[in-house]
PDB file of C-alpha atoms in Angstrom:
ATOM      1  CA  GLU U  58       0.000   0.000   0.000  1.00 95.00           C
ATOM      2  CA  ILE U  59       1.244   3.487  -0.894  1.00 97.00           C
ATOM      3  CA  VAL U  60       1.461   5.846   2.077  1.00 98.00           C
ATOM      4  CA  MET U  61       0.746   9.516   1.404  1.00 98.00           C
ATOM      5  CA  THR U  62       2.285  12.033   3.786  1.00 98.00           C
ATOM      6  CA  GLN U  63       1.157  15.651   3.811  1.00 98.00           C
ATOM      7  CA  SER U  64       3.016  18.552   5.341  1.00 96.00           C
ATOM      8  CA  PRO U  65       2.576  20.610   7.290  1.00 97.00           C
ATOM      9  CA  ALA U  66      -0.349  19.220   9.311  1.00 97.00           C
ATOM     10  CA  ALA U  67      -1.517  22.787   9.900  1.00 98.00           C
ATOM     11  CA  LEU U  68      -0.633  26.039   8.174  1.00 97.00           C
ATOM     12  CA  SER U  69      -1.535  29.576   9.256  1.00 97.00           C
ATOM     13  CA  VAL U  70      -1.573  32.141   6.470  1.00 96.00           C
ATOM     14  CA  SER U  71      -2.992  35.650   6.173  1.00 95.00           C
ATOM     15  CA  PRO U  72      -5.638  36.445   3.550  1.00 95.00           C
ATOM     16  CA  GLY U  73      -4.049  37.677   0.362  1.00 95.00           C
ATOM     17  CA  GLU U  74      -0.860  35.697   0.917  1.00 97.00           C
ATOM     18  CA  ARG U  75       0.291  32.495  -0.786  1.00 97.00           C
ATOM     19  CA  ALA U  76      -0.011  29.011   0.694  1.00 97.00           C
ATOM     20  CA  THR U  77       2.078  26.014  -0.324  1.00 98.00           C
ATOM     21  CA  LEU U  78       1.003  22.518   0.727  1.00 98.00           C
ATOM     22  CA  SER U  79       3.110  19.406   0.207  1.00 98.00           C
ATOM     23  CA  CYS U  80       2.285  15.767  -0.395  1.00 98.00           C
ATOM     24  CA  ARG U  81       4.792  12.928  -0.567  1.00 98.00           C
ATOM     25  CA  ALA U  82       4.135   9.387  -1.780  1.00 98.00           C
ATOM     26  CA  SER U  83       6.031   6.378  -0.427  1.00 98.00           C
ATOM     27  CA  GLN U  84       6.574   5.201  -4.009  1.00 98.00           C
ATOM     28  CA  ASN U  85       6.167   6.536  -7.527  1.00 97.00           C
ATOM     29  CA  VAL U  86       2.550   7.413  -8.386  1.00 96.00           C
ATOM     30  CA  ASN U  87       3.434   8.958 -11.751  1.00 93.00           C
ATOM     31  CA  SER U  88       1.012  11.840 -12.360  1.00 94.00           C
ATOM     32  CA  HIS U  89      -1.964  10.126 -10.720  1.00 96.00           C
ATOM     33  CA  LEU U  90      -2.419  12.568  -7.885  1.00 98.00           C
ATOM     34  CA  ALA U  91      -5.530  14.547  -6.935  1.00 98.00           C
ATOM     35  CA  TRP U  92      -6.237  17.285  -4.402  1.00 98.00           C
ATOM     36  CA  TYR U  93      -9.496  17.843  -2.527  1.00 98.00           C
ATOM     37  CA  GLN U  94     -10.815  20.600  -0.303  1.00 98.00           C
ATOM     38  CA  GLN U  95     -13.095  19.928   2.647  1.00 98.00           C
ATOM     39  CA  LYS U  96     -14.907  22.476   4.784  1.00 98.00           C
ATOM     40  CA  PRO U  97     -16.502  21.636   8.156  1.00 96.00           C
ATOM     41  CA  GLY U  98     -19.718  19.655   7.817  1.00 96.00           C
ATOM     42  CA  GLN U  99     -19.342  19.271   4.058  1.00 98.00           C
ATOM     43  CA  ALA U 100     -18.270  16.565   1.672  1.00 98.00           C
ATOM     44  CA  PRO U 101     -14.876  16.996   0.021  1.00 98.00           C
ATOM     45  CA  ARG U 102     -14.632  18.791  -3.315  1.00 98.00           C
ATOM     46  CA  LEU U 103     -12.259  17.999  -6.176  1.00 98.00           C
ATOM     47  CA  LEU U 104      -9.731  20.749  -6.883  1.00 98.00           C
ATOM     48  CA  ILE U 105      -6.956  19.210  -8.973  1.00 98.00           C
ATOM     49  CA  TYR U 106      -6.480  15.907 -10.789  1.00 98.00           C
ATOM     50  CA  ALA U 107      -3.621  14.465 -12.832  1.00 97.00           C
ATOM     51  CA  THR U 108      -1.238  16.478 -10.616  1.00 97.00           C
ATOM     52  CA  SER U 109      -1.928  19.844 -12.216  1.00 97.00           C
ATOM     53  CA  THR U 110      -5.297  19.958 -14.003  1.00 97.00           C
ATOM     54  CA  ARG U 111      -7.889  22.122 -12.308  1.00 98.00           C
ATOM     55  CA  ALA U 112     -11.378  20.675 -11.999  1.00 98.00           C
ATOM     56  CA  THR U 113     -14.311  22.482 -13.540  1.00 96.00           C
ATOM     57  CA  GLY U 114     -15.069  25.751 -11.801  1.00 97.00           C
ATOM     58  CA  ILE U 115     -11.895  25.850  -9.701  1.00 98.00           C
ATOM     59  CA  PRO U 116     -10.280  29.312  -9.676  1.00 97.00           C
ATOM     60  CA  ALA U 117      -6.903  29.848 -11.303  1.00 97.00           C
ATOM     61  CA  ARG U 118      -5.346  30.770  -7.940  1.00 97.00           C
ATOM     62  CA  PHE U 119      -5.216  27.003  -7.246  1.00 98.00           C
ATOM     63  CA  SER U 120      -2.344  25.222  -8.948  1.00 98.00           C
ATOM     64  CA  GLY U 121      -0.760  21.809  -8.634  1.00 98.00           C
ATOM     65  CA  SER U 122       2.695  20.575  -9.541  1.00 98.00           C
ATOM     66  CA  GLY U 123       5.103  17.720  -9.033  1.00 97.00           C
ATOM     67  CA  SER U 124       5.751  14.220 -10.286  1.00 94.00           C
ATOM     68  CA  GLY U 125       6.734  10.785  -9.060  1.00 95.00           C
ATOM     69  CA  THR U 126       6.712  11.081  -5.284  1.00 98.00           C
ATOM     70  CA  GLU U 127       6.711  14.821  -4.530  1.00 98.00           C
ATOM     71  CA  PHE U 128       3.696  17.046  -5.144  1.00 98.00           C
ATOM     72  CA  THR U 129       2.611  20.555  -4.258  1.00 98.00           C
ATOM     73  CA  LEU U 130      -0.662  22.440  -4.092  1.00 98.00           C
ATOM     74  CA  SER U 131      -0.262  26.204  -4.229  1.00 98.00           C
ATOM     75  CA  ILE U 132      -2.936  28.745  -3.516  1.00 97.00           C
ATOM     76  CA  SER U 133      -2.028  32.276  -4.481  1.00 93.00           C
ATOM     77  CA  SER U 134      -3.698  35.275  -2.852  1.00 93.00           C
ATOM     78  CA  LEU U 135      -5.774  33.372  -0.286  1.00 96.00           C
ATOM     79  CA  GLN U 136      -9.436  34.234  -0.037  1.00 96.00           C
ATOM     80  CA  SER U 137     -11.587  33.744   3.072  1.00 94.00           C
ATOM     81  CA  GLU U 138     -13.358  30.797   1.452  1.00 96.00           C
ATOM     82  CA  ASP U 139     -10.053  28.948   0.946  1.00 97.00           C
ATOM     83  CA  PHE U 140      -9.514  28.219   4.631  1.00 94.00           C
ATOM     84  CA  ALA U 141     -10.303  24.524   4.907  1.00 97.00           C
ATOM     85  CA  VAL U 142      -8.656  21.100   5.108  1.00 98.00           C
ATOM     86  CA  TYR U 143      -6.862  19.860   1.997  1.00 98.00           C
ATOM     87  CA  TYR U 144      -6.202  16.223   1.115  1.00 98.00           C
ATOM     88  CA  CYS U 145      -4.076  14.625  -1.551  1.00 98.00           C
ATOM     89  CA  GLN U 146      -4.947  11.213  -2.994  1.00 98.00           C
ATOM     90  CA  GLN U 147      -2.960   8.816  -5.142  1.00 98.00           C
ATOM     91  CA  TYR U 148      -4.901   6.747  -7.637  1.00 97.00           C
ATOM     92  CA  ASP U 149      -1.970   5.115  -9.394  1.00 96.00           C
ATOM     93  CA  ASN U 150      -2.132   1.866  -7.454  1.00 94.00           C
ATOM     94  CA  TRP U 151      -4.811  -0.092  -5.650  1.00 95.00           C
ATOM     95  CA  PRO U 152      -5.621   0.374  -2.875  1.00 97.00           C
ATOM     96  CA  SER U 153      -5.944   4.070  -3.448  1.00 98.00           C
ATOM     97  CA  SER U 154      -4.908   6.224  -0.484  1.00 98.00           C
ATOM     98  CA  PHE U 155      -5.259   9.713   0.948  1.00 98.00           C
ATOM     99  CA  GLY U 156      -2.855  11.860   2.888  1.00 98.00           C
ATOM    100  CA  GLN U 157      -3.789  12.773   6.437  1.00 98.00           C
ATOM    101  CA  GLY U 158      -4.703  16.334   5.442  1.00 98.00           C
ATOM    102  CA  THR U 159      -3.404  19.869   5.911  1.00 98.00           C
ATOM    103  CA  ASN U 160      -5.561  22.270   7.898  1.00 98.00           C
ATOM    104  CA  LEU U 161      -5.196  25.720   6.315  1.00 97.00           C
ATOM    105  CA  GLU U 162      -6.056  28.305   8.958  1.00 96.00           C
ATOM    106  CA  ILE U 163      -6.464  32.044   8.981  1.00 91.00           C
ATOM    107  CA  LYS U 164      -3.535  33.894  10.541  1.00 90.00           C
TER     108      LYS U 164
ATOM    109  CA  GLN F  55     -27.477  17.744 -12.321  1.00 95.00           C
ATOM    110  CA  VAL F  56     -25.162  15.006 -11.082  1.00 97.00           C
ATOM    111  CA  GLN F  57     -26.235  13.705  -7.672  1.00 98.00           C
ATOM    112  CA  LEU F  58     -25.230  10.937  -5.326  1.00 98.00           C
ATOM    113  CA  MET F  59     -27.376  10.208  -2.301  1.00 98.00           C
ATOM    114  CA  GLU F  60     -26.304   7.736   0.347  1.00 98.00           C
ATOM    115  CA  SER F  61     -28.638   5.925   2.708  1.00 98.00           C
ATOM    116  CA  GLY F  62     -28.631   3.023   5.121  1.00 97.00           C
ATOM    117  CA  GLY F  63     -26.463   4.397   7.886  1.00 97.00           C
ATOM    118  CA  GLY F  64     -27.313   3.863  11.534  1.00 97.00           C
ATOM    119  CA  VAL F  65     -26.212   2.322  14.799  1.00 98.00           C
ATOM    120  CA  VAL F  66     -25.043  -1.305  14.819  1.00 97.00           C
ATOM    121  CA  GLN F  67     -23.484  -3.503  17.472  1.00 97.00           C
ATOM    122  CA  PRO F  68     -19.924  -4.820  17.178  1.00 97.00           C
ATOM    123  CA  GLY F  69     -19.916  -7.895  14.982  1.00 97.00           C
ATOM    124  CA  GLY F  70     -23.093  -6.768  13.240  1.00 98.00           C
ATOM    125  CA  SER F  71     -23.865  -5.939   9.623  1.00 98.00           C
ATOM    126  CA  LEU F  72     -25.236  -3.021   7.669  1.00 98.00           C
ATOM    127  CA  ARG F  73     -25.916  -2.342   4.009  1.00 98.00           C
ATOM    128  CA  LEU F  74     -25.307   1.107   2.610  1.00 98.00           C
ATOM    129  CA  SER F  75     -26.814   2.298  -0.653  1.00 98.00           C
ATOM    130  CA  CYS F  76     -26.059   5.183  -2.980  1.00 98.00           C
ATOM    131  CA  ALA F  77     -28.620   6.395  -5.508  1.00 98.00           C
ATOM    132  CA  ALA F  78     -27.051   8.031  -8.543  1.00 98.00           C
ATOM    133  CA  SER F  79     -28.764  10.473 -10.885  1.00 98.00           C
ATOM    134  CA  GLY F  80     -27.943  13.018 -13.568  1.00 98.00           C
ATOM    135  CA  PHE F  81     -25.337  10.917 -15.382  1.00 98.00           C
ATOM    136  CA  THR F  82     -24.981   7.582 -17.165  1.00 98.00           C
ATOM    137  CA  PHE F  83     -24.278   5.449 -14.119  1.00 98.00           C
ATOM    138  CA  ASN F  84     -23.264   2.302 -15.998  1.00 96.00           C
ATOM    139  CA  THR F  85     -20.298   4.052 -17.632  1.00 95.00           C
ATOM    140  CA  TYR F  86     -18.572   5.123 -14.408  1.00 96.00           C
ATOM    141  CA  GLY F  87     -16.549   3.334 -11.773  1.00 97.00           C
ATOM    142  CA  MET F  88     -17.610   4.136  -8.217  1.00 98.00           C
ATOM    143  CA  HIS F  89     -15.762   4.602  -4.918  1.00 98.00           C
ATOM    144  CA  TRP F  90     -16.638   4.447  -1.248  1.00 98.00           C
ATOM    145  CA  VAL F  91     -14.629   6.675   1.086  1.00 98.00           C
ATOM    146  CA  ARG F  92     -15.084   7.015   4.833  1.00 98.00           C
ATOM    147  CA  GLN F  93     -14.179   9.553   7.488  1.00 98.00           C
ATOM    148  CA  ALA F  94     -14.082   8.748  11.188  1.00 98.00           C
ATOM    149  CA  PRO F  95     -15.247  11.558  13.502  1.00 97.00           C
ATOM    150  CA  GLY F  96     -12.651  14.328  13.557  1.00 97.00           C
ATOM    151  CA  LYS F  97     -10.278  12.346  11.335  1.00 98.00           C
ATOM    152  CA  GLY F  98      -9.118  12.375   7.734  1.00 98.00           C
ATOM    153  CA  LEU F  99     -10.425  10.643   4.641  1.00 98.00           C
ATOM    154  CA  GLU F 100      -9.891   6.914   4.189  1.00 98.00           C
ATOM    155  CA  TRP F 101     -10.439   5.264   0.820  1.00 98.00           C
ATOM    156  CA  VAL F 102     -12.535   2.087   1.242  1.00 98.00           C
ATOM    157  CA  ALA F 103     -13.434   0.409  -2.042  1.00 98.00           C
ATOM    158  CA  PHE F 104     -13.879   0.780  -5.812  1.00 98.00           C
ATOM    159  CA  ILE F 105     -15.927  -1.072  -8.402  1.00 97.00           C
ATOM    160  CA  TRP F 106     -15.633  -0.930 -12.168  1.00 95.00           C
ATOM    161  CA  TYR F 107     -18.456   0.430 -14.310  1.00 95.00           C
ATOM    162  CA  ASP F 108     -19.706  -3.076 -15.051  1.00 94.00           C
ATOM    163  CA  GLY F 109     -18.926  -4.632 -11.667  1.00 94.00           C
ATOM    164  CA  SER F 110     -16.252  -6.906 -13.128  1.00 93.00           C
ATOM    165  CA  ASN F 111     -13.423  -5.681 -10.923  1.00 93.00           C
ATOM    166  CA  LYS F 112     -13.392  -4.607  -7.283  1.00 97.00           C
ATOM    167  CA  TYR F 113     -10.674  -3.263  -5.016  1.00 97.00           C
ATOM    168  CA  TYR F 114     -10.604  -2.828  -1.243  1.00 98.00           C
ATOM    169  CA  ALA F 115      -8.579  -1.165   1.483  1.00 98.00           C
ATOM    170  CA  ASP F 116      -6.671  -3.682   3.570  1.00 97.00           C
ATOM    171  CA  SER F 117      -8.614  -2.534   6.644  1.00 97.00           C
ATOM    172  CA  VAL F 118     -11.921  -3.759   5.198  1.00 98.00           C
ATOM    173  CA  LYS F 119     -10.902  -6.604   2.887  1.00 98.00           C
ATOM    174  CA  GLY F 120     -12.840  -9.750   3.703  1.00 97.00           C
ATOM    175  CA  ARG F 121     -15.461  -7.834   5.727  1.00 98.00           C
ATOM    176  CA  PHE F 122     -16.947  -5.277   3.304  1.00 98.00           C
ATOM    177  CA  ILE F 123     -18.401  -6.009  -0.128  1.00 98.00           C
ATOM    178  CA  ILE F 124     -18.953  -3.408  -2.822  1.00 98.00           C
ATOM    179  CA  SER F 125     -21.575  -4.073  -5.491  1.00 98.00           C
ATOM    180  CA  ARG F 126     -23.781  -2.235  -7.935  1.00 98.00           C
ATOM    181  CA  ASP F 127     -27.111  -2.573  -9.718  1.00 98.00           C
ATOM    182  CA  ASN F 128     -26.849  -0.716 -13.004  1.00 98.00           C
ATOM    183  CA  SER F 129     -30.529  -1.342 -13.759  1.00 98.00           C
ATOM    184  CA  LYS F 130     -31.384   0.749 -10.687  1.00 98.00           C
ATOM    185  CA  ASN F 131     -28.481   3.233 -10.820  1.00 98.00           C
ATOM    186  CA  THR F 132     -27.501   2.144  -7.336  1.00 98.00           C
ATOM    187  CA  LEU F 133     -24.220   1.402  -5.572  1.00 98.00           C
ATOM    188  CA  HIS F 134     -24.044  -0.690  -2.415  1.00 98.00           C
ATOM    189  CA  LEU F 135     -21.590  -1.399   0.370  1.00 98.00           C
ATOM    190  CA  GLN F 136     -22.239  -4.406   2.587  1.00 98.00           C
ATOM    191  CA  LEU F 137     -20.538  -3.968   5.953  1.00 98.00           C
ATOM    192  CA  ASN F 138     -19.996  -7.208   7.900  1.00 98.00           C
ATOM    193  CA  SER F 139     -18.182  -8.129  11.126  1.00 98.00           C
ATOM    194  CA  MET F 140     -18.233  -4.502  12.100  1.00 97.00           C
ATOM    195  CA  ARG F 141     -15.865  -3.020  14.638  1.00 97.00           C
ATOM    196  CA  ALA F 142     -15.829   0.167  16.690  1.00 97.00           C
ATOM    197  CA  GLU F 143     -13.175   1.563  14.348  1.00 97.00           C
ATOM    198  CA  ASP F 144     -15.643   1.343  11.448  1.00 98.00           C
ATOM    199  CA  THR F 145     -17.595   4.231  12.988  1.00 98.00           C
ATOM    200  CA  ALA F 146     -17.505   6.935  10.303  1.00 98.00           C
ATOM    201  CA  THR F 147     -19.345   8.933   7.705  1.00 98.00           C
ATOM    202  CA  PHE F 148     -19.353   6.927   4.502  1.00 98.00           C
ATOM    203  CA  TYR F 149     -19.253   8.799   1.204  1.00 98.00           C
ATOM    204  CA  CYS F 150     -20.246   7.447  -2.177  1.00 98.00           C
ATOM    205  CA  ALA F 151     -18.161   9.022  -4.940  1.00 98.00           C
ATOM    206  CA  ARG F 152     -17.963   8.881  -8.708  1.00 98.00           C
ATOM    207  CA  GLY F 153     -14.759   7.659 -10.296  1.00 98.00           C
ATOM    208  CA  LYS F 154     -13.562   9.640 -13.284  1.00 95.00           C
ATOM    209  CA  LYS F 155     -11.109   7.880 -15.559  1.00 92.00           C
ATOM    210  CA  ASP F 156      -7.699   9.484 -16.014  1.00 91.00           C
ATOM    211  CA  GLY F 157      -6.279   7.303 -18.729  1.00 85.00           C
ATOM    212  CA  SER F 158      -5.122   3.719 -19.063  1.00 84.00           C
ATOM    213  CA  ALA F 159      -1.848   1.911 -19.520  1.00 84.00           C
ATOM    214  CA  GLN F 160      -0.794  -1.531 -20.567  1.00 83.00           C
ATOM    215  CA  LEU F 161       2.159  -2.938 -18.664  1.00 79.00           C
ATOM    216  CA  GLY F 162       3.037  -6.339 -19.982  1.00 85.00           C
ATOM    217  CA  MET F 163      -0.145  -8.346 -20.197  1.00 83.00           C
ATOM    218  CA  VAL F 164      -2.033  -6.239 -17.668  1.00 81.00           C
ATOM    219  CA  ASN F 165      -4.248  -3.249 -18.437  1.00 80.00           C
ATOM    220  CA  TYR F 166      -4.330  -0.534 -15.775  1.00 84.00           C
ATOM    221  CA  HIS F 167      -7.017   2.105 -15.435  1.00 89.00           C
ATOM    222  CA  TYR F 168      -6.781   5.182 -13.240  1.00 94.00           C
ATOM    223  CA  TYR F 169      -9.774   6.705 -11.459  1.00 96.00           C
ATOM    224  CA  TYR F 170      -9.863   9.846  -9.333  1.00 97.00           C
ATOM    225  CA  ILE F 171     -13.011  11.154  -7.615  1.00 98.00           C
ATOM    226  CA  ASP F 172     -14.889  13.982  -9.320  1.00 97.00           C
ATOM    227  CA  VAL F 173     -18.259  13.936  -7.527  1.00 98.00           C
ATOM    228  CA  TRP F 174     -19.078  13.178  -3.892  1.00 98.00           C
ATOM    229  CA  GLY F 175     -22.313  12.409  -2.103  1.00 98.00           C
ATOM    230  CA  LYS F 176     -23.171  14.072   1.204  1.00 98.00           C
ATOM    231  CA  GLY F 177     -22.473  10.925   3.207  1.00 98.00           C
ATOM    232  CA  THR F 178     -24.282   8.605   5.601  1.00 98.00           C
ATOM    233  CA  THR F 179     -23.212   8.047   9.192  1.00 98.00           C
ATOM    234  CA  VAL F 180     -22.439   4.627  10.643  1.00 98.00           C
ATOM    235  CA  THR F 181     -21.912   4.112  14.375  1.00 98.00           C
ATOM    236  CA  VAL F 182     -20.680   0.829  15.800  1.00 98.00           C
ATOM    237  CA  SER F 183     -21.481   0.654  19.484  1.00 96.00           C
ATOM    238  CA  SER F 184     -22.895  -1.728  22.049  1.00 92.00           C
TER     239      SER F 184
END
């Protein structure tokens, strides 16, 4: 099973600033990496798939990068609605697996 | 409008069973693979199971293999998850989710297909307690 490790566990950033979230896979997952956003009491929402492709309706301030085992989600100019928990998921190998999440908090 | 609606959650005793269902609408159900994902209270997401569009292949997390069974009824646009031999650690919100294909690859004699999640249901809550 591929273990996904996200860092940091929590990140405090001021509105308008940039946030950078990391995700590491225990083995190569090629480009098969997705990012999801979850707000309290809600289901997750797809942000990014195939490492860097934004899902429909996702603002351009969200961007993904990386390959192999190291991946990054960047959010430029944070808006109030962006403060949430973010998860990465590898879907290269079964069983699929999620990272433990990064809680993006308002500073 | 694409919708997934889970049902069947509730309280069950340790060792008991429960059957979750997910009603799909707004898309051609029999052309999509489907996932189940769960989230224990206050914890992160845990991938549980996946089934191919036609039910021919199924995959499970190690934590549920041999206890949970994923199935689907394409004539009724419905996904199921049978939960058996339940434990306290199975307490969670269970989400039904649509699998969107992100390409395929052939490695040797084996064909691989890659599915991320593009649509989520709102979830149904399962509590295992005596």
